[in-house]
Each structure stands twice: as structure tokens, then as C-alpha cells.
mmCIF file of C-alpha atoms and ligand atoms in Angstrom:
data_model
loop_
_atom_site.group_PDB
_atom_site.id
_atom_site.type_symbol
_atom_site.label_atom_id
_atom_site.label_comp_id
_atom_site.label_asym_id
_atom_site.label_seq_id
_atom_site.Cartn_x
_atom_site.Cartn_y
_atom_site.Cartn_z
ATOM 1 C CA MET A 19 0.104 0.010 0.052
ATOM 2 C CA ARG A 20 1.473 3.295 -1.037
ATOM 3 C CA ILE A 21 0.818 5.726 1.735
ATOM 4 C CA GLY A 22 1.322 9.611 0.799
ATOM 5 C CA ILE A 23 1.357 12.453 3.009
ATOM 6 C CA TYR A 24 0.519 16.357 2.301
ATOM 7 C CA PRO A 25 2.072 18.055 4.964
ATOM 8 C CA GLY A 26 1.691 21.921 5.711
ATOM 9 C CA SER A 27 0.386 24.699 8.080
ATOM 10 C CA PHE A 28 -2.732 25.323 6.392
ATOM 11 C CA ASP A 29 -3.356 28.403 8.373
ATOM 12 C CA PRO A 30 -5.550 28.803 6.625
ATOM 13 C CA LEU A 31 -6.776 26.486 4.270
ATOM 14 C CA THR A 32 -6.885 27.710 0.837
ATOM 15 C CA ASN A 33 -8.661 26.463 -2.383
ATOM 16 C CA GLY A 34 -5.182 25.933 -3.779
ATOM 17 C CA HIS A 35 -4.594 23.459 -1.045
ATOM 18 C CA LEU A 36 -8.039 21.936 -1.625
ATOM 19 C CA ASP A 37 -6.907 21.431 -5.176
ATOM 20 C CA ILE A 38 -3.787 19.649 -4.054
ATOM 21 C CA THR A 39 -5.490 17.316 -1.755
ATOM 22 C CA GLU A 40 -7.884 16.173 -4.434
ATOM 23 C CA ARG A 41 -5.401 15.457 -7.017
ATOM 24 C CA ALA A 42 -2.988 13.751 -4.240
ATOM 25 C CA LYS A 43 -5.862 11.435 -3.297
ATOM 26 C CA LYS A 44 -5.640 10.005 -6.995
ATOM 27 C CA ILE A 45 -1.926 8.760 -6.717
ATOM 28 C CA CYS A 46 -1.843 7.363 -3.634
ATOM 29 C CA ASP A 47 -3.678 4.541 -1.846
ATOM 30 C CA LYS A 48 -3.907 6.456 1.333
ATOM 31 C CA LEU A 49 -3.387 9.869 1.979
ATOM 32 C CA ILE A 50 -2.741 11.600 5.580
ATOM 33 C CA ILE A 51 -3.255 15.458 5.416
ATOM 34 C CA ALA A 52 -1.126 16.552 8.461
ATOM 35 C CA VAL A 53 -1.227 19.952 9.806
ATOM 36 C CA ALA A 54 2.303 20.867 11.356
ATOM 37 C CA LYS A 55 2.407 21.755 15.223
ATOM 38 C CA ASN A 56 5.187 24.335 14.284
ATOM 39 C CA SER A 57 6.068 26.287 17.280
ATOM 40 C CA ALA A 58 8.294 28.636 15.141
ATOM 41 C CA LYS A 59 5.306 30.122 13.544
ATOM 42 C CA HIS A 60 2.884 32.210 15.365
ATOM 43 C CA PRO A 61 -0.334 30.649 13.666
ATOM 44 C CA LEU A 62 -3.608 32.518 13.389
ATOM 45 C CA PHE A 63 -5.648 29.200 13.900
ATOM 46 C CA SER A 64 -4.941 26.641 16.465
ATOM 47 C CA VAL A 65 -4.158 23.097 15.256
ATOM 48 C CA ASP A 66 -7.622 21.976 16.131
ATOM 49 C CA GLU A 67 -9.258 24.955 14.404
ATOM 50 C CA ARG A 68 -7.049 24.003 11.173
ATOM 51 C CA ILE A 69 -7.721 20.172 11.503
ATOM 52 C CA GLY A 70 -11.793 21.333 11.910
ATOM 53 C CA MET A 71 -11.560 23.107 8.577
ATOM 54 C CA LEU A 72 -9.787 20.222 6.682
ATOM 55 C CA ARG A 73 -12.603 17.912 8.022
ATOM 56 C CA GLU A 74 -15.620 20.366 7.211
ATOM 57 C CA CYS A 75 -13.977 20.962 3.725
ATOM 58 C CA CYS A 76 -12.331 18.137 2.372
ATOM 59 C CA LYS A 77 -15.408 15.955 3.791
ATOM 60 C CA CYS A 78 -13.326 13.347 2.655
ATOM 61 C CA GLU A 79 -12.085 11.316 5.932
ATOM 62 C CA ASN A 80 -12.666 7.865 5.306
ATOM 63 C CA ASP A 81 -10.701 4.625 4.863
ATOM 64 C CA GLN A 82 -8.515 6.241 2.115
ATOM 65 C CA VAL A 83 -7.861 9.622 3.666
ATOM 66 C CA GLU A 84 -6.866 10.486 7.483
ATOM 67 C CA ILE A 85 -6.372 14.159 8.765
ATOM 68 C CA ALA A 86 -3.842 14.373 11.456
ATOM 69 C CA SER A 87 -1.501 16.655 13.269
ATOM 70 C CA PHE A 88 2.113 16.092 13.749
ATOM 71 C CA GLU A 89 4.849 17.636 16.130
ATOM 72 C CA GLY A 90 8.589 17.495 15.384
ATOM 73 C CA LEU A 91 10.291 16.145 12.539
ATOM 74 C CA LEU A 92 8.099 15.363 9.352
ATOM 75 C CA VAL A 93 10.408 12.434 8.519
ATOM 76 C CA ASP A 94 10.009 11.110 12.080
ATOM 77 C CA PHE A 95 6.223 11.039 11.473
ATOM 78 C CA CYS A 96 6.401 9.477 8.000
ATOM 79 C CA ARG A 97 7.834 6.665 9.542
ATOM 80 C CA GLN A 98 5.819 6.336 12.484
ATOM 81 C CA LYS A 99 2.871 6.305 9.887
ATOM 82 C CA GLY A 100 4.681 3.926 7.032
ATOM 83 C CA VAL A 101 4.668 7.084 4.647
ATOM 84 C CA SER A 102 6.625 6.574 1.279
ATOM 85 C CA PHE A 103 6.232 9.800 -0.273
ATOM 86 C CA ILE A 104 5.663 13.422 0.788
ATOM 87 C CA ILE A 105 3.327 15.734 -1.424
ATOM 88 C CA ARG A 106 3.984 19.549 -1.996
ATOM 89 C CA GLY A 107 1.955 21.905 -4.220
ATOM 90 C CA LEU A 108 4.435 24.223 -6.391
ATOM 91 C CA ARG A 109 2.705 27.584 -7.333
ATOM 92 C CA ALA A 110 5.524 29.478 -8.879
ATOM 93 C CA ILE A 111 9.079 29.511 -9.360
ATOM 94 C CA VAL A 112 9.370 31.760 -6.168
ATOM 95 C CA ASP A 113 8.395 28.455 -4.210
ATOM 96 C CA PHE A 114 11.112 26.353 -5.540
ATOM 97 C CA GLU A 115 13.846 27.533 -3.521
ATOM 98 C CA TYR A 116 12.262 26.756 -0.260
ATOM 99 C CA GLU A 117 10.837 23.467 -1.633
ATOM 100 C CA TYR A 118 13.732 22.279 -2.960
ATOM 101 C CA ALA A 119 15.767 22.989 0.624
ATOM 102 C CA ILE A 120 13.048 21.121 2.367
ATOM 103 C CA ALA A 121 13.053 18.022 -0.226
ATOM 104 C CA LEU A 122 16.783 17.715 0.134
ATOM 105 C CA LEU A 123 16.858 17.812 4.014
ATOM 106 C CA ASN A 124 14.028 15.410 3.993
ATOM 107 C CA LYS A 125 15.739 13.182 1.837
ATOM 108 C CA THR A 126 19.182 13.452 3.914
ATOM 109 C CA LEU A 127 17.179 12.516 7.087
ATOM 110 C CA ALA A 128 15.309 9.680 5.705
ATOM 111 C CA PRO A 129 16.604 8.278 2.108
ATOM 112 C CA GLU A 130 13.816 6.133 1.847
ATOM 113 C CA ILE A 131 10.875 8.771 1.451
ATOM 114 C CA GLU A 132 10.386 10.548 -1.664
ATOM 115 C CA THR A 133 9.362 14.076 -2.158
ATOM 116 C CA MET A 134 6.747 14.705 -5.082
ATOM 117 C CA PHE A 135 5.589 18.197 -6.475
ATOM 118 C CA LEU A 136 2.098 18.683 -7.762
ATOM 119 C CA LEU A 137 1.851 21.921 -9.965
ATOM 120 C CA SER A 138 -0.832 24.245 -8.991
ATOM 121 C CA LYS A 139 -3.530 25.168 -11.018
ATOM 122 C CA SER A 140 -2.931 28.322 -12.825
ATOM 123 C CA GLU A 141 -6.143 30.062 -11.052
ATOM 124 C CA TYR A 142 -4.756 29.143 -7.858
ATOM 125 C CA SER A 143 -0.982 29.840 -8.167
ATOM 126 C CA PHE A 144 -1.138 33.127 -6.565
ATOM 127 C CA ILE A 145 -3.127 32.329 -3.471
ATOM 128 C CA SER A 146 -1.325 31.917 -0.012
ATOM 129 C CA SER A 147 -2.181 31.539 3.160
ATOM 130 C CA ASN A 148 -0.428 34.617 4.161
ATOM 131 C CA MET A 149 -1.951 36.923 1.624
ATOM 132 C CA VAL A 150 -5.532 35.464 2.421
ATOM 133 C CA LYS A 151 -4.967 36.647 6.124
ATOM 134 C CA GLU A 152 -3.771 39.641 5.019
ATOM 135 C CA VAL A 153 -6.786 40.569 2.830
ATOM 136 C CA ALA A 154 -8.984 39.329 5.412
ATOM 137 C CA ALA A 155 -7.466 41.374 8.196
ATOM 138 C CA TYR A 156 -8.394 44.572 6.172
ATOM 139 C CA GLY A 157 -11.605 43.578 5.204
ATOM 140 C CA GLY A 158 -11.048 42.581 1.537
ATOM 141 C CA ASP A 159 -12.981 40.139 -0.450
ATOM 142 C CA ILE A 160 -11.583 36.596 -0.385
ATOM 143 C CA THR A 161 -14.640 34.749 -1.320
ATOM 144 C CA SER A 162 -12.988 33.045 -4.401
ATOM 145 C CA LEU A 163 -9.465 32.231 -2.397
ATOM 146 C CA VAL A 164 -10.899 30.071 0.491
ATOM 147 C CA PRO A 165 -13.870 27.909 1.206
ATOM 148 C CA GLN A 166 -16.855 29.240 2.560
ATOM 149 C CA PHE A 167 -16.208 27.790 5.867
ATOM 150 C CA VAL A 168 -12.810 29.008 6.128
ATOM 151 C CA HIS A 169 -14.221 32.563 4.929
ATOM 152 C CA LYS A 170 -16.620 32.458 7.911
ATOM 153 C CA LYS A 171 -13.552 31.476 10.482
ATOM 154 C CA LEU A 172 -11.534 34.430 9.161
ATOM 155 C CA ARG A 173 -14.349 37.039 9.496
ATOM 156 C CA GLU A 174 -14.927 35.724 13.207
ATOM 157 C CA LYS A 175 -11.258 36.214 14.027
ATOM 158 C CA TYR A 176 -10.971 39.516 12.523
ATOM 159 C CA SER A 177 -14.286 40.861 13.859
ATOM 160 C CA ARG A 178 -13.221 40.762 17.195
HETATM 161 O O1 LIG B 209 2.605 25.142 4.700
HETATM 162 P P1 LIG B 209 3.893 25.276 5.211
HETATM 163 O O2 LIG B 209 4.338 26.304 6.306
HETATM 164 O O3 LIG B 209 4.944 25.760 3.760
HETATM 165 O O4 LIG B 209 4.594 23.788 5.407
HETATM 166 C C1 LIG B 209 5.815 23.664 6.022
HETATM 167 C C2 LIG B 209 6.026 22.018 6.675
HETATM 168 C C3 LIG B 209 5.177 22.147 7.665
HETATM 169 C C4 LIG B 209 5.854 21.218 5.666
HETATM 170 C C5 LIG B 209 7.654 21.947 7.218
HETATM 171 O O5 LIG B 209 7.807 23.239 7.856
HETATM 172 C C6 LIG B 209 7.679 20.754 7.891
HETATM 173 O O6 LIG B 209 7.867 19.792 7.472
HETATM 174 N N1 LIG B 209 7.888 21.017 9.392
HETATM 175 C C7 LIG B 209 8.092 19.965 10.154
HETATM 176 C C8 LIG B 209 9.422 20.194 10.954
HETATM 177 C C9 LIG B 209 10.410 19.637 10.075
HETATM 178 O O7 LIG B 209 10.276 18.247 9.697
HETATM 179 N N2 LIG B 209 11.487 20.430 9.566
HETATM 180 C C10 LIG B 209 12.441 19.764 8.857
HETATM 181 C C11 LIG B 209 12.188 20.128 7.072
HETATM 182 S S1 LIG B 209 11.837 21.958 7.311
#
């Protein structure tokens, strides 16, 4: 059984992430969508909130898809879960340097685990969680960038 993992901060989930999730499901027997508990970043949404968004918006948790969170090294979590490949989305050339470094680092730490890149669809290639948060914070229209549920959660965060 080929188990793939789609890891990320998902702070918050965007339409670009959802598209990668749908396509990733087609290339592995089992897909783990994993939210990183990254202490170095200061996320807007808690891990539970981000997991809640994935559960609500993907509506895909079943025998084939698991939504999880992890702390520490991604490769350690992969080994624990029997993951054989990591899936990451590539939006544009600016992502490449960062993704290349992570992929090589993970390959050094765990040579048996491959990293695969899925190119973002062009209509999502400019969307990032950070930009979504900035636009939402200033009251801009993000309806075409994130699922409706995430839109609602962002409105709740910024209306306080
Ligand atoms: O959505 P992001 O923030 O670009 O995802 C980055 C993520 C979470 C995949 C990466 O930071 C990660 O794997 N963090 C876990 C810690 C780790 O394994 N670090 C070594 C590789 S950077």
C-alpha cells in the first residue's frame, strides 16, 4: 500500500490546498493530510481549528484519507505512519528554492522517503495563506480564495 502525506501549516486552508488534496488522493492508496504544530510560527488558527477546517471542507475522511497533526520532524511522523512519499504543491518559481531545500533536507534525513511536487492550477498559483490573512484582516473580499467555511472563520477572527 502506497501511503502519501500532504503536510503543511494550513493556516488557513485555501482553495489551492483543496485542489492539491483532491489530486493527491488520486495518486496514493492512502493519503494523510497533516497539520504541522510548528512552534516557530505564530499561527492565526489553533491546530484544532485547522483540523476542523480540513474536516469540514474536504469532507473526505474515510478509509483512504486521514486528517492528522504532528509535532517534530516530518520524516519521523512519516516513518511512524509508514509513509513512502511526501506531496507538496508548487505554485510558482518562487516556491522552488524553499521546497527544494526542504525536499533535500528530508531526503538526507530519510533517504527512503520521496518528495513529489504537484503544480498548482494556474487559477490558484497566486494564493497563499499569508496573503489571504492579510486581505481578510483589512476587510477585503476573499470569497474566491478560500472555502466558505474558512471565510466564515476568518471573519470571526478579524471581527473581534
Ligand atoms: O505550509 P508550510 O508552512 O509551507 O509547511 C511547511 C512544513 C510544515 C511542511 C515544514 O515546515 C515541516 O515539515 N515542518 C516540520 C518540521 C520538520 O520536519 N522540519 C524539517 C524540514 S523543513
